[in-house]
Tab-separated table of C-alpha atoms in Angstrom:
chain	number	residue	atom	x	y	z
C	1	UNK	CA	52.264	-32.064	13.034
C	2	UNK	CA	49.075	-32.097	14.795
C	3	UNK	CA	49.234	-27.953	15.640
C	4	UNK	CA	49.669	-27.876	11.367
C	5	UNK	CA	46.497	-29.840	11.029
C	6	UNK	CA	44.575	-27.754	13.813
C	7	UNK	CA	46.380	-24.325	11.716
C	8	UNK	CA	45.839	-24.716	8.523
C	9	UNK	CA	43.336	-27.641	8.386
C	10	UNK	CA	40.929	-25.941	6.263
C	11	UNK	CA	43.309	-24.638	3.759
C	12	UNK	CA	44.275	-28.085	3.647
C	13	UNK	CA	40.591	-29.119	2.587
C	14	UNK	CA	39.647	-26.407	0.706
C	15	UNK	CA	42.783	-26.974	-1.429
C	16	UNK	CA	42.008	-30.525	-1.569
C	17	UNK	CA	38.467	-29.789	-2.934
C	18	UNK	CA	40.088	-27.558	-5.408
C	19	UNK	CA	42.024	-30.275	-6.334
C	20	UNK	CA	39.582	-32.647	-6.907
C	21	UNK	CA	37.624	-29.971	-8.714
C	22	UNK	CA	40.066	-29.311	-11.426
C	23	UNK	CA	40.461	-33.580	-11.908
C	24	UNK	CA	36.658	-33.913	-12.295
C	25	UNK	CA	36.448	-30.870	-14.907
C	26	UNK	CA	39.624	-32.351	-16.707
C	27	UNK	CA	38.222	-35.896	-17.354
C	28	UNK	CA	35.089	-34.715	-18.297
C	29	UNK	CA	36.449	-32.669	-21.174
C	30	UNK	CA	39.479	-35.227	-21.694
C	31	UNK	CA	36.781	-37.817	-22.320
C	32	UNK	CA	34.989	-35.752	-25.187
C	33	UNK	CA	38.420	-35.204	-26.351
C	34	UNK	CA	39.538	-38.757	-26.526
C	35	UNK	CA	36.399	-39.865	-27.909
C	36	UNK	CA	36.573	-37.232	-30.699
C	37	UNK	CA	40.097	-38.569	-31.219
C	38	UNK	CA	39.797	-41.860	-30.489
C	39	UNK	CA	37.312	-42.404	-33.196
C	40	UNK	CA	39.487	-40.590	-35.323
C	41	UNK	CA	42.201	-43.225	-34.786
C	42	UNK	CA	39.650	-45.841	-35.705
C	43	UNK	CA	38.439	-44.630	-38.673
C	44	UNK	CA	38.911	-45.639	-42.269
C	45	UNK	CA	39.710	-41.840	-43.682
C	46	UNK	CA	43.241	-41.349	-43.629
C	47	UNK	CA	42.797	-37.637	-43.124
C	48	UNK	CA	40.814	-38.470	-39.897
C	49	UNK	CA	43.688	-40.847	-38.863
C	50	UNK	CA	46.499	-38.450	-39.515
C	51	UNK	CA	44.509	-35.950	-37.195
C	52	UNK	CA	44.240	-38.206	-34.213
C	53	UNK	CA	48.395	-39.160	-34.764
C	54	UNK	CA	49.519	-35.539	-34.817
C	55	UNK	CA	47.175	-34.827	-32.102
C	56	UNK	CA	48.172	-37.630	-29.457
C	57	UNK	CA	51.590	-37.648	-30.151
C	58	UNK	CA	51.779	-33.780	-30.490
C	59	UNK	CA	50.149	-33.527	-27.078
C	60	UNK	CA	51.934	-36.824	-25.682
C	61	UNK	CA	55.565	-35.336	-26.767
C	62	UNK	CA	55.171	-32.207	-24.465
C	63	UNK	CA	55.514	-32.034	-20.780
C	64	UNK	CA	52.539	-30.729	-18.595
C	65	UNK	CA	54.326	-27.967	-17.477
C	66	UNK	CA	55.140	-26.807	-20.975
C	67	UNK	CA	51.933	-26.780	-22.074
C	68	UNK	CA	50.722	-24.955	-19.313
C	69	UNK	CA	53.047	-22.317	-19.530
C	70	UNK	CA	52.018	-21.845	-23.044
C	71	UNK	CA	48.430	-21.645	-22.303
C	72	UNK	CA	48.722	-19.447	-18.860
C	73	UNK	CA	51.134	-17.128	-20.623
C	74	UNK	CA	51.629	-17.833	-23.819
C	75	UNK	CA	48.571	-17.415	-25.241
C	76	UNK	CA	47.206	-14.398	-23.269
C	77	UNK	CA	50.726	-12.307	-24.860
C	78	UNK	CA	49.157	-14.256	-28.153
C	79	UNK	CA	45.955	-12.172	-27.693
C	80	UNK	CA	47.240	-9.339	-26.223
C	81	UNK	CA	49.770	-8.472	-28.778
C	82	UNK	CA	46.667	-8.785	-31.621
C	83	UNK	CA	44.886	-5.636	-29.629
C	84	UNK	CA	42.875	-7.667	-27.017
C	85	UNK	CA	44.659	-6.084	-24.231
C	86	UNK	CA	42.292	-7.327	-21.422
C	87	UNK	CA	42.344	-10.445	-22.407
C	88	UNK	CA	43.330	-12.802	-19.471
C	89	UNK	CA	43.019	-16.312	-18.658
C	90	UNK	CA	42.676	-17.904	-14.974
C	91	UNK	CA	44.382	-20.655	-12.828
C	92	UNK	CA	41.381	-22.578	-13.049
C	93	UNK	CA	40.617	-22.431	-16.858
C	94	UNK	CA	44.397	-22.456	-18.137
C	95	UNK	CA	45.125	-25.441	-15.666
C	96	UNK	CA	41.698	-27.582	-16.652
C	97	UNK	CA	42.736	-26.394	-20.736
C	98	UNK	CA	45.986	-28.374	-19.934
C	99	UNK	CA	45.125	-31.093	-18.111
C	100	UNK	CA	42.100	-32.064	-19.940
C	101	UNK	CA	44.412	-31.618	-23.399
C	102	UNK	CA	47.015	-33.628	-21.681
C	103	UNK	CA	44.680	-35.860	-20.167
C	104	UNK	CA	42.229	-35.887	-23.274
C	105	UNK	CA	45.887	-37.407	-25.753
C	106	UNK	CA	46.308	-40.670	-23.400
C	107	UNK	CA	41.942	-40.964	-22.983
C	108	UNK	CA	42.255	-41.472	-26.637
C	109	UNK	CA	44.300	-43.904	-26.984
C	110	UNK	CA	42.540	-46.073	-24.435
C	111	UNK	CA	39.193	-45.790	-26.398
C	112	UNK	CA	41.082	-46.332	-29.586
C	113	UNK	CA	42.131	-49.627	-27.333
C	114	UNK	CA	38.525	-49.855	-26.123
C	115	UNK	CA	37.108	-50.163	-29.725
C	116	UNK	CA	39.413	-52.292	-31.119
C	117	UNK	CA	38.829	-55.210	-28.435
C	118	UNK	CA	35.542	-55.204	-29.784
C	119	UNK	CA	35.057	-58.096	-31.776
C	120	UNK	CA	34.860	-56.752	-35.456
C	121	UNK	CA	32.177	-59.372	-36.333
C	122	UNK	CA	29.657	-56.513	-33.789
C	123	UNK	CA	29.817	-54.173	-36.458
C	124	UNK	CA	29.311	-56.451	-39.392
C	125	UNK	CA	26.603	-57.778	-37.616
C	126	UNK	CA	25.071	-54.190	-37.021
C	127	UNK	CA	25.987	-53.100	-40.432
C	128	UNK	CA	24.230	-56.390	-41.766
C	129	UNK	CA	20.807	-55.252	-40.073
C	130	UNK	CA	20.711	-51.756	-41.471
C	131	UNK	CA	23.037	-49.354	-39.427
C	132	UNK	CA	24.712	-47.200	-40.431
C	133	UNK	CA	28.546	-46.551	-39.314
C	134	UNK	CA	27.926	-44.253	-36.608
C	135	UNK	CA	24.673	-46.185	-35.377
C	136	UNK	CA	26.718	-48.985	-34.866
C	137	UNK	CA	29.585	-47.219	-33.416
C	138	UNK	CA	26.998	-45.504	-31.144
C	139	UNK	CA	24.410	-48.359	-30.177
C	140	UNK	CA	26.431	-51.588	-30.699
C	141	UNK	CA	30.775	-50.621	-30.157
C	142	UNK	CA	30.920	-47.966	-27.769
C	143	UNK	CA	29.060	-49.541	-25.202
C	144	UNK	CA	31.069	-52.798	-25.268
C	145	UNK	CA	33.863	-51.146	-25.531
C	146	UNK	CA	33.073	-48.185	-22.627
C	147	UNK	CA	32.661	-50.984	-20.323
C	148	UNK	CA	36.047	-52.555	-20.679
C	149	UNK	CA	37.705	-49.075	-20.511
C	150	UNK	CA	35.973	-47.798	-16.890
C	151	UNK	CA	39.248	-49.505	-15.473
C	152	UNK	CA	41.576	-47.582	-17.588
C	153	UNK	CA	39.464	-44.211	-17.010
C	154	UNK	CA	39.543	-44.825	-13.760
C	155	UNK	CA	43.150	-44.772	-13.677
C	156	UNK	CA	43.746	-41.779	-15.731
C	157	UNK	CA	41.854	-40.074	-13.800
C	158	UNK	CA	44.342	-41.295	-10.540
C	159	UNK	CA	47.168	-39.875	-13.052
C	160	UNK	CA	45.389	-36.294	-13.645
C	161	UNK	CA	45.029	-35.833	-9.856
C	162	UNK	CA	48.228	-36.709	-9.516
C	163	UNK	CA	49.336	-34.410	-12.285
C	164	UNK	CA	47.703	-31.481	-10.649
C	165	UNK	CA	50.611	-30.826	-8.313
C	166	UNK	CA	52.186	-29.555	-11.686
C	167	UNK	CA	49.910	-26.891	-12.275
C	168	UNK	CA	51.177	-25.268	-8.747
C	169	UNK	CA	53.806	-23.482	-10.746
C	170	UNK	CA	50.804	-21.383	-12.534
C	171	UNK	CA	49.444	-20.201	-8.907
C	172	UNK	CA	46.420	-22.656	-9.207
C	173	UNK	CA	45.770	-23.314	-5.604
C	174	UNK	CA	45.648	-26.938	-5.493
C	175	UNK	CA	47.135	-28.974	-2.685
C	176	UNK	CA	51.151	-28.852	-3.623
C	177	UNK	CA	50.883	-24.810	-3.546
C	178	UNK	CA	48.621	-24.930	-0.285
C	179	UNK	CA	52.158	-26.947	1.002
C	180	UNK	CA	54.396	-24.589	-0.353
C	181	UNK	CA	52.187	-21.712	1.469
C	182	UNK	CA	52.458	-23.678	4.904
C	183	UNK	CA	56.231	-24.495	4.598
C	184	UNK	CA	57.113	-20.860	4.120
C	185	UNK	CA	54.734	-19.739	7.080
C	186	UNK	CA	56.058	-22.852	9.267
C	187	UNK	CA	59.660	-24.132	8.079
C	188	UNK	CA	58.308	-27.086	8.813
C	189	UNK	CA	58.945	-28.704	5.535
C	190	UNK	CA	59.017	-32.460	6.719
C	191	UNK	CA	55.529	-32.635	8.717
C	192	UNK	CA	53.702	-30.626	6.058
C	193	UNK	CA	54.756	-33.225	3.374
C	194	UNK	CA	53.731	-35.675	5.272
C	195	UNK	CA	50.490	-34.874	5.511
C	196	UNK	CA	49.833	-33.589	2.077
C	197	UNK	CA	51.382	-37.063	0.879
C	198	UNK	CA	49.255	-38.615	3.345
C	199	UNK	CA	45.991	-36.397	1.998
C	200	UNK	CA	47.111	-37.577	-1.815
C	201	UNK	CA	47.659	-41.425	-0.488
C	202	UNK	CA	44.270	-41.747	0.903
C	203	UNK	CA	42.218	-40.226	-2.073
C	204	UNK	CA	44.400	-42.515	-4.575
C	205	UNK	CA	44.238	-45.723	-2.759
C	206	UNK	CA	40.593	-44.665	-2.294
C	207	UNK	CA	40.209	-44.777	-5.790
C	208	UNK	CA	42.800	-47.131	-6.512
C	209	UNK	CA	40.589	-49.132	-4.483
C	210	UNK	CA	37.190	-48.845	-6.423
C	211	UNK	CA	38.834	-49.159	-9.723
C	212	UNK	CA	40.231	-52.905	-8.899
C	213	UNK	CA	36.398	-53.415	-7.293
C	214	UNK	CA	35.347	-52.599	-10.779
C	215	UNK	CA	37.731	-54.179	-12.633
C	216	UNK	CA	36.976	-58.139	-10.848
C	217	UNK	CA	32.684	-56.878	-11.406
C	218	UNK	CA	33.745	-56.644	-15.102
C	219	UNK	CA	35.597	-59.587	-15.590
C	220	UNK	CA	32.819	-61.741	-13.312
C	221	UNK	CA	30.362	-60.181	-16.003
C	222	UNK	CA	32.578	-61.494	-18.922
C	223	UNK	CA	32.466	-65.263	-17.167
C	224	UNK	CA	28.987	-65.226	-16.674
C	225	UNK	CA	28.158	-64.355	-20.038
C	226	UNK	CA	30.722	-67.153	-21.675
């Protein structure tokens, strides 16, 4: 195991940063996404509301790997077949499209969440001084409600970098196809699964970690203000 390490450490760690890469890139677009949405779910136009629906459950009904197939190939033979015939998409952009869609369906639901635990008496209160709708929503809900959610976004974001191994099967060279190159130039399937479990358990727990840290900060907050 150790000779793997001293090999191939720095295809390890570059494949580890590429990893973490594509997570950070997914959230941040999965987060305008499940605002967009989760406001949408909120809303008092039915239209709006329908929108949101068919979107999260659309996106929720359909595995990862589906939906990365379909945007890796399916929509370059989309383009391709219309005359664009140079069209082409990469690893990197099909597999942050997907995650951050995939990503962006469950981030809306937890601001949808996130909004609603606001007491509804905030916006009456910011509507009785003047606001309008999306002033309050902007100035008065979202940061109430933003600060209950870090937990939640915290852990989606745990769940994304976990869900990256997926995206191996589109050649994005994240840590599970850095493995798969090692195993076939080793055979030495059991040590170099160890360590790339290993190199996933530290970063989660790592994280896992800060997100329960944040988590008791909030709720000491809540006391101190009651």
């Amino acid at each position: 195991m150790i000779s793997i390490i001293q090999t191939y450490k720095v295809m390890l760690l570059q494949s580890l940063g590429q990893t973490l890469l594509l997570t950070l890139l997914s959230l941040i677009f999965a987060f305008i996404i499940g605002l967009i949405f989760g406001l949408m779910n909120v809303s008092k136009s039915k239209i709006l509301n329908c929108i949101g629906t068919i979107y999260v459950d659309g996106i929720r009904g359909v595995p990862l790997i589906v939906l990365a197939y379909f945007i890796y190939f399916g929509i370059p033979a989309a383009v391709k077949a219309i005359g664009f015939t140079d069209f082409k998409l990469t690893a990197l952009v099909a597999g942050t499209i997907s995650l951050s869609m995939n990503a962006g369906a469950y981030m809306a639901e937890i601001f949808r969440a996130g909004i609603q635990s606001v007491d509804k008496g905030q916006m009456e209160a910011a509507r009785s001084l003047g606001l309008s709708y999306g002033k309050s929503m902007r100035k008065v809900i979202l940061p109430q409600a933003i600060r209950t959610m870090i937990p939640s976004i915290i852990n989606q974001f745990i769940i994304s970098l976990k869900d990256t191994s997926i995206l191996s099967v589109i050649g994005f060279p994240e840590l599970t196809k850095a493995g798969n190159i090692i195993v076939g130039n080793t055979f030495k399937a059991l040590q170099v699964w160890g360590i790339v479990a290993v190199m996933y358990m530290v970063v989660i727990i790592t994280l896992s970690r800060v997100a329960k840290r944040i988590e008791r900060r909030i709720n000491v907050g809540k006391l101190e203000a009651n």
